[in-house]
Coordinates of C-alpha atoms in Angstrom, one line a residue:
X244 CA 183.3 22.0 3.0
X245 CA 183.4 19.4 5.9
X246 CA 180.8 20.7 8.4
X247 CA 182.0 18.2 10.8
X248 CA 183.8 19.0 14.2
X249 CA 187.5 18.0 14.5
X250 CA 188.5 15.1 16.7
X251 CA 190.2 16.4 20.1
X252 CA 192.6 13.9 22.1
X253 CA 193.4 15.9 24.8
X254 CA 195.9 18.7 23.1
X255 CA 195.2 17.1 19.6
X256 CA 193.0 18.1 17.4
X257 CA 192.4 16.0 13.7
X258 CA 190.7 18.8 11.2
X259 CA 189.0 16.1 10.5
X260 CA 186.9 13.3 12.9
X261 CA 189.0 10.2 10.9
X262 CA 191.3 7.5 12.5
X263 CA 193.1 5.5 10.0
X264 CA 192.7 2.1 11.4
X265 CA 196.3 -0.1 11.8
X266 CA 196.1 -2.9 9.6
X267 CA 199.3 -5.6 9.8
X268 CA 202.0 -7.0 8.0
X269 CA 202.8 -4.1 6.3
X270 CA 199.3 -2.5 5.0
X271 CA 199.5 0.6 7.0
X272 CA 202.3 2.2 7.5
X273 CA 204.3 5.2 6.7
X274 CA 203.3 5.9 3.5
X275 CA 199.3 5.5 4.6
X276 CA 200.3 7.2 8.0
X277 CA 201.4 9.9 6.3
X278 CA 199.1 10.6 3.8
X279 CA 196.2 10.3 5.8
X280 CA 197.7 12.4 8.8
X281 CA 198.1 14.8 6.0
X282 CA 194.8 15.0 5.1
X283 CA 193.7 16.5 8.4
X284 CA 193.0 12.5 10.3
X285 CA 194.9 10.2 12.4
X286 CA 197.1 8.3 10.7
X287 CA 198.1 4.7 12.4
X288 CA 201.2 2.7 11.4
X289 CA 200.7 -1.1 12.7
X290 CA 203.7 -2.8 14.1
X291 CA 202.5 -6.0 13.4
X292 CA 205.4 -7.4 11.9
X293 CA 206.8 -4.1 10.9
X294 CA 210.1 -4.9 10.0
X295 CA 209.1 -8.3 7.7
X296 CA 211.3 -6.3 4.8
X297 CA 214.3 -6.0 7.0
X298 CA 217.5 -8.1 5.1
X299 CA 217.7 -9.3 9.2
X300 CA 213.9 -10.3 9.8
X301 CA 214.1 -13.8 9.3
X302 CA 217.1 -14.5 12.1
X303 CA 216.2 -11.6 14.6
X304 CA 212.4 -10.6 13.9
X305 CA 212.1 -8.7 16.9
X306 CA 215.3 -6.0 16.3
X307 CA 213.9 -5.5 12.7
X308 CA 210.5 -4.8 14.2
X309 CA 212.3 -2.4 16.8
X310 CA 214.3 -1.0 14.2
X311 CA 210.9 -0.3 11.9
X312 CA 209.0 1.5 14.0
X313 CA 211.4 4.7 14.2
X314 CA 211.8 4.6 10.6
X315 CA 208.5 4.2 9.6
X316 CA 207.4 6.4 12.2
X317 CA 210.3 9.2 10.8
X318 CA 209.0 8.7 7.2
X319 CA 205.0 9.4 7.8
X320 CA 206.7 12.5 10.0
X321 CA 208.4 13.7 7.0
X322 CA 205.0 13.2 4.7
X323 CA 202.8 15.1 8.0
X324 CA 204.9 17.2 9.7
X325 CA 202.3 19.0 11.6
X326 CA 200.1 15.7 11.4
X327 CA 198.9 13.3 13.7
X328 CA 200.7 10.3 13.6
X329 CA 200.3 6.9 15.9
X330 CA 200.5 3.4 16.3
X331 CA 198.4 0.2 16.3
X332 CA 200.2 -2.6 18.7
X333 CA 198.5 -5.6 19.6
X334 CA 198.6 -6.5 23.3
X335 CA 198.5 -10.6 21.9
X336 CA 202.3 -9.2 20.8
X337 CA 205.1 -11.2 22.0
X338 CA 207.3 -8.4 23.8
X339 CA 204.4 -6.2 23.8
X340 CA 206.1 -4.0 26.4
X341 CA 209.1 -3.4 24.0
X342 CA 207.2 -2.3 21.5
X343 CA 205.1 -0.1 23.1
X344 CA 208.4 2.0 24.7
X345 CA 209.9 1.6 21.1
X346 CA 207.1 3.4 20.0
X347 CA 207.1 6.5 22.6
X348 CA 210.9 6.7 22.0
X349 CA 209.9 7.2 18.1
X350 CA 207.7 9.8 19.1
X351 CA 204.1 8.4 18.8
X352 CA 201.1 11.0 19.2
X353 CA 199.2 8.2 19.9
X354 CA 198.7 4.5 20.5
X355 CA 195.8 2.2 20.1
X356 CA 196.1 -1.1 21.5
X357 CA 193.8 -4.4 20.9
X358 CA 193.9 -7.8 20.2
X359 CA 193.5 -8.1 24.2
X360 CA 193.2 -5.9 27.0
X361 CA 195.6 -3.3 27.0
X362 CA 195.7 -3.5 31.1
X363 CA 199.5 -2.4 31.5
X364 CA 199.4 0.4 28.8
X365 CA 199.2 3.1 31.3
X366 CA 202.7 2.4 33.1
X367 CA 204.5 1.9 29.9
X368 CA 203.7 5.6 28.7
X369 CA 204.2 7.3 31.9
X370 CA 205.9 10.2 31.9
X371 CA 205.5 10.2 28.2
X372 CA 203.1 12.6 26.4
X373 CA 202.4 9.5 23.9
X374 CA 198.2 9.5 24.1
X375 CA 196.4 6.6 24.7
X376 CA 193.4 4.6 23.3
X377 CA 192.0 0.8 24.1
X378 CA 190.3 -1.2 21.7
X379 CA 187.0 -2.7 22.8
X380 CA 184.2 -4.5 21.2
X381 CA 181.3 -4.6 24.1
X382 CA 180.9 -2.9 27.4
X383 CA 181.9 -5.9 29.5
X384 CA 185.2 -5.1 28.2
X385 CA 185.3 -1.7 28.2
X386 CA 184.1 -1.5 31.9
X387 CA 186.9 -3.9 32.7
X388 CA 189.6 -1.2 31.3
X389 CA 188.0 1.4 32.5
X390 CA 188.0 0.2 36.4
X391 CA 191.0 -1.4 35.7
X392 CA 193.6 2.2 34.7
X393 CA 191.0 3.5 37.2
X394 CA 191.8 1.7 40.2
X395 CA 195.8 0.8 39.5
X396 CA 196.7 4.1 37.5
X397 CA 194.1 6.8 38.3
X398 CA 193.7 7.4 34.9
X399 CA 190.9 7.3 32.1
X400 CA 191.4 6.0 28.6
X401 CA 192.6 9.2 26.5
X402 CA 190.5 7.8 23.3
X403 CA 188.1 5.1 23.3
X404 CA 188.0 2.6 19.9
X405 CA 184.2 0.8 19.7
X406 CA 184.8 -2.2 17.3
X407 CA 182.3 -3.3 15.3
X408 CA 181.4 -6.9 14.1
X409 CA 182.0 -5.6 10.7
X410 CA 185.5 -4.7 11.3
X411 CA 188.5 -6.4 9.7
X412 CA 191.0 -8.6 10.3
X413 CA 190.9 -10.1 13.9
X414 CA 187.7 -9.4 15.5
X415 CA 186.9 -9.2 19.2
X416 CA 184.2 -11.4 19.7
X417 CA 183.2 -15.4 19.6
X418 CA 181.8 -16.7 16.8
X419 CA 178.8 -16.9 18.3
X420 CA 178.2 -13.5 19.1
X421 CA 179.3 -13.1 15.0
X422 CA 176.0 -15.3 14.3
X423 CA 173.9 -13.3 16.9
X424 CA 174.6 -9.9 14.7
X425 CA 174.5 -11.7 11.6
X426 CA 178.0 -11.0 11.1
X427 CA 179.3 -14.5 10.1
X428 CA 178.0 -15.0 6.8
X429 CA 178.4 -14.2 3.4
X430 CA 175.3 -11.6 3.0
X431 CA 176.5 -9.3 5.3
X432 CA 175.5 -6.6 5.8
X433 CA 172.0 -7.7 4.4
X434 CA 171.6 -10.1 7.5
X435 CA 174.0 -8.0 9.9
X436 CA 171.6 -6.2 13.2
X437 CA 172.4 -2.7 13.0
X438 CA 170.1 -1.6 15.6
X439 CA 171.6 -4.7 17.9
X440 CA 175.5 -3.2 17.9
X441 CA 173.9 0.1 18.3
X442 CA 172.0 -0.9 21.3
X443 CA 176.0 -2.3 22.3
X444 CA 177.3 1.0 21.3
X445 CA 175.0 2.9 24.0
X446 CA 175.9 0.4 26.5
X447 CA 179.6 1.1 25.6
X448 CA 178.6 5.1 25.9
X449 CA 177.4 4.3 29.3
X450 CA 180.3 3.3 30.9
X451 CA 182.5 6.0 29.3
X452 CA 179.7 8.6 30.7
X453 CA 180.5 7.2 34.0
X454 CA 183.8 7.3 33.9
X455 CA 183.8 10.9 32.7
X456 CA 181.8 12.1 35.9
X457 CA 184.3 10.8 38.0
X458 CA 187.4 12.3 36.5
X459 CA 185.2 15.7 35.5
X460 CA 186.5 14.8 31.7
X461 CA 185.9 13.8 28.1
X462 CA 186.6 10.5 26.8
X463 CA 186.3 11.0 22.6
X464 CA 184.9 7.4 21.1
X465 CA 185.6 6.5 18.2
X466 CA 183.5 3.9 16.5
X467 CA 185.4 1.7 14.1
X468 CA 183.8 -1.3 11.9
X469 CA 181.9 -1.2 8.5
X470 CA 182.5 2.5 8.4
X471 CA 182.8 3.0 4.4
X472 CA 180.7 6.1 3.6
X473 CA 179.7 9.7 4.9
X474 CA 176.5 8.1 6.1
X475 CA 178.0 5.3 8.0
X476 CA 180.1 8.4 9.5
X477 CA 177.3 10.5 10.5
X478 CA 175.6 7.2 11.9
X479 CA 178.1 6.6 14.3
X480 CA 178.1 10.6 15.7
X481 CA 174.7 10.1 16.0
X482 CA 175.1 7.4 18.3
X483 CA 177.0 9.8 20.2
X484 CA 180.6 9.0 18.8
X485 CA 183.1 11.7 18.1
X486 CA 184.7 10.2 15.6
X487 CA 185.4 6.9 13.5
X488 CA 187.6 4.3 12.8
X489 CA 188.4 3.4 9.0
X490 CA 190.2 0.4 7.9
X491 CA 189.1 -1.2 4.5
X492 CA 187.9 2.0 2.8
X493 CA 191.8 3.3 3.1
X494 CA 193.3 0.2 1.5
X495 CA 192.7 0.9 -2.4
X496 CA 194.1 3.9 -2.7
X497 CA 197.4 5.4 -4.1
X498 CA 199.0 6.1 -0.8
X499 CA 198.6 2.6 1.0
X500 CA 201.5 0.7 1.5
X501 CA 199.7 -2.9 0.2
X502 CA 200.8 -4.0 -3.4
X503 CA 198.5 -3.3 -6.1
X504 CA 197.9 -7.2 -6.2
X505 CA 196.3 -6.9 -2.7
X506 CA 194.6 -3.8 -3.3
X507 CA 193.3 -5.1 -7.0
X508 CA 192.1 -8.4 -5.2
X509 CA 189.7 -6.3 -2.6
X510 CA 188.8 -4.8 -6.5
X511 CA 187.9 -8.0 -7.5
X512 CA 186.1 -9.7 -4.4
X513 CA 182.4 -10.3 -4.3
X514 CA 180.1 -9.8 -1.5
X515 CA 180.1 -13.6 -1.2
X516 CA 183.6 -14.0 -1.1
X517 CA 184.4 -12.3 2.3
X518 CA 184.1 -14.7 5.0
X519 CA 184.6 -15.1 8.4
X520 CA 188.0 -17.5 8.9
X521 CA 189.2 -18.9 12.0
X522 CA 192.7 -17.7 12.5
X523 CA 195.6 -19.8 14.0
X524 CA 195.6 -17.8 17.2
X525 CA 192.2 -18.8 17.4
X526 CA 190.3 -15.9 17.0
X527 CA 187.5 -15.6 14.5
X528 CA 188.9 -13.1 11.6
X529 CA 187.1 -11.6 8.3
X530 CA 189.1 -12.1 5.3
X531 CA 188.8 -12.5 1.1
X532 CA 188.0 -16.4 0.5
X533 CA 191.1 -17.3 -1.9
X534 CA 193.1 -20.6 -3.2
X535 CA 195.4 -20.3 0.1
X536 CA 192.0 -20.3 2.5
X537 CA 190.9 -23.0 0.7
X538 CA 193.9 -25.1 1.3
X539 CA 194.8 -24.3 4.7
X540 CA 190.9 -25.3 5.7
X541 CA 191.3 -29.3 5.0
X542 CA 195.4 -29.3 5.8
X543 CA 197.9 -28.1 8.2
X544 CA 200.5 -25.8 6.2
X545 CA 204.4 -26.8 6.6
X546 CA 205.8 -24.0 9.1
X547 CA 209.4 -23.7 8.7
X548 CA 210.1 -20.6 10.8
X549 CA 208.8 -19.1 14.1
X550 CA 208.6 -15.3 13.6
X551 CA 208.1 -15.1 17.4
X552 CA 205.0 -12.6 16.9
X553 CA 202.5 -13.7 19.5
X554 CA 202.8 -14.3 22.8
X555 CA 200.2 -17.3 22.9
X556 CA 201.2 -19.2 19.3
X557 CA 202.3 -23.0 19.3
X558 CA 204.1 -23.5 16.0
X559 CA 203.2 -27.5 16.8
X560 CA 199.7 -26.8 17.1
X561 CA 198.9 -24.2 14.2
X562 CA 197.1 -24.6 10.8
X563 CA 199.6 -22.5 9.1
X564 CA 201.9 -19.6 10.4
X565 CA 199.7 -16.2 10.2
X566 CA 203.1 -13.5 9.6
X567 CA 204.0 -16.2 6.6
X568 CA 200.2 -15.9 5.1
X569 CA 200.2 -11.7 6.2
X570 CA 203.9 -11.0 4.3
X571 CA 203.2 -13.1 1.6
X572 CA 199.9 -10.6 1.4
X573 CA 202.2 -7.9 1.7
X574 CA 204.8 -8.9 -0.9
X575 CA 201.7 -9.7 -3.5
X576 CA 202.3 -13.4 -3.4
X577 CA 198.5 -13.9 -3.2
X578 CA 198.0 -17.2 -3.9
X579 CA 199.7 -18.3 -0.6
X580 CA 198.4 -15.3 1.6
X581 CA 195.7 -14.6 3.9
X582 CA 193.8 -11.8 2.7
X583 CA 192.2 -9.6 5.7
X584 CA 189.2 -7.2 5.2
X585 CA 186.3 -5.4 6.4
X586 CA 183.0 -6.6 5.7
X587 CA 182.7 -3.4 3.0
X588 CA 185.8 -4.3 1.2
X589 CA 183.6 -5.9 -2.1
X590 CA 182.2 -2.2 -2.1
X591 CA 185.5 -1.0 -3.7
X592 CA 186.2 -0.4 -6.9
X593 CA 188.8 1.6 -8.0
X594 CA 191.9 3.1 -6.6
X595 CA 191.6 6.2 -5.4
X596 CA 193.6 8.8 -3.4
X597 CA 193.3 9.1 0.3
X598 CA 192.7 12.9 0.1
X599 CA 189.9 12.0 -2.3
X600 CA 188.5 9.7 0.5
X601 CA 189.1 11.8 3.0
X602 CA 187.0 14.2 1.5
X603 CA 184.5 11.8 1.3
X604 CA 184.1 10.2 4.5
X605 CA 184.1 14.0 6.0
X606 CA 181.0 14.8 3.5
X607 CA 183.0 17.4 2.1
X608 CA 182.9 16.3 -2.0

């Protein structure tokens, strides 16, 4: 029985304290949405490169990506009809606007936004019931949102996401800071400083408490990152947190929308073989080390097509083209495919079902 209190987003309420976290090109999204929305969390579709499938993708990228979100947002509907179903959209997204109204047309319950300050979020969902939640990583950045919607908007963040130098995929801080939490190398979480991103986390806590007293309202956190097991779960409610953020732990089950080839090489991967990559957008990014990493570290890759994904991306000036390396993930082709993780993702080893993780996380096996 899950003796945990439900996550409340202003009129929604997850049975369970859970956000799925979005993970891009095509990991998460309706059939994980769904599933997980089903099981009493949030379940987040990520429109990074949503429509890679479509027969159209290669010539108009952005109209397939369009096009995606309503149906993948229809499907996880279909799976969670009384569920709580969002989206993950990366303010570094070329067209970010577009997607962001694509996605309250579609019908989103929610959208969390990173990769960047979400600063304009606010006037693209006016009017809109569509909830919204910023991603930020250290209390500079969350006091930056916070004043920012405050002053230009009047308005507070409806959910606050705290991520973690553990997290996966793209992570919001310099590599330095990586070293500093002994997040960068390949013993993590032996040499990772809890107590140091806790410390972060309180900071973080501090400025939403402000925030609150001025607008005489809660602001639910949810801290995302390394979140694998009920402990790590309860850890981060202690800390104050009202719910969590789960990326990696979601990915080997029966419901993601991975290949088994992706979700079998998280299966295989040793603690030493997750490592911290620098991606071609620049940001430091966790992922499995694997024959394509290897390559792409002492050459630059031939890029034959501009996908248009991010706003700041010079084809000219890139290692190797980061939607190519994500689809090719997506589509199982693993030997030419950048494989994002969590710092956990070693810790997997099986498939399982996302009710039986829900279960779980929530402490309620």
């Amino acid at each position: 029985m899950n003796s945990l209190k439900p996550l409340k987003i202003g009129d929604l309420i997850a049975k369970n304290p859970v956000i799925q976290g979005g993970m891009g090109v095509g990991i998460s999204l309706s059939s994980l949405a769904g599933a997980v929305a089903n099981a009493g969390g949030v379940g987040i579709i990520s429109t990074a490169q949503i429509g890679f499938r479509d027969p159209e993708f290669l010539k108009k990228p952005l109209e397939a990506n369009l096009r995606a979100i309503k149906t993948e947002f229809d499907r996880a509907r279909k799976i969670a009809p009384k569920g709580i179903i969002g989206f993950n959209i990366m303010v570094a997204t070329r067209n970010y606007a577009l997607y962001v109204k694509e996605a309250v047309k579609a019908g989103a319950d929610i959208i969390i936004s990173g990769a960047g300050l979400p600063v304009t979020l606010p006037e693209l969902v006016q009017g809109a019931k569509t909830k919204i939640a910023p991603i930020v990583s250290t209390a500079k950045s969350a006091m930056v949102i916070c004043k920012m919607w405050d002053r230009k908007y009047h308005r507070i963040p409806d959910l606050l996401v705290i991520e973690g130098p553990l997290a996966g995929g793209h992570l919001g801080f310099s590599r330095e800071q990586l070293t500093e939490y002994g997040a960068d190398t390949e013993d993590v979480p032996a040499t990772y400083d809890q107590a140091a991103y806790d410390e972060e986390i309180r900071r973080i806590m501090k400025v939403v408490k402000e925030y609150e007293e001025k607008y005489k309202q809660h602001i639910p956190v949810a801290v995302a990152g390394g979140i694998y097991t009920h402990e790590d779960v309860l850890h981060a409610l202690e800390l104050g947190a009202d719910g969590v953020q789960v990326g990696t732990r979601f990915v080997t089950t029966e419901e993601c929308d991975a290949p088994l080839a992706y979700k079998q090489a998280y299966i295989n991967a040793k603690k030493e073989d997750i490592v911290i990559t620098k991606s071609p957008v620049g940001m430091p990014g966790r992922a499995i080390r694997n024959a394509f990493l290897e390559r792409v570290a002492g050459q630059k890759a031939k890029i034959e097509n501009c996908y248009q994904c991010l706003e700041h991306c010079d084809p000219k000036n890139i290692p190797y083209c980061i939607t190519k390396a994500l689809s090719n993930a997506a589509e199982g082709k693993l030997e030419d495919a950048l494989l994002f993780c969590g710092s956990n993702a070693y810790r997997a080893d099986r498939i399982e079902t996302v009710s039986a993780v829900m279960a779980d996380l929530v402490g309620a096996v």
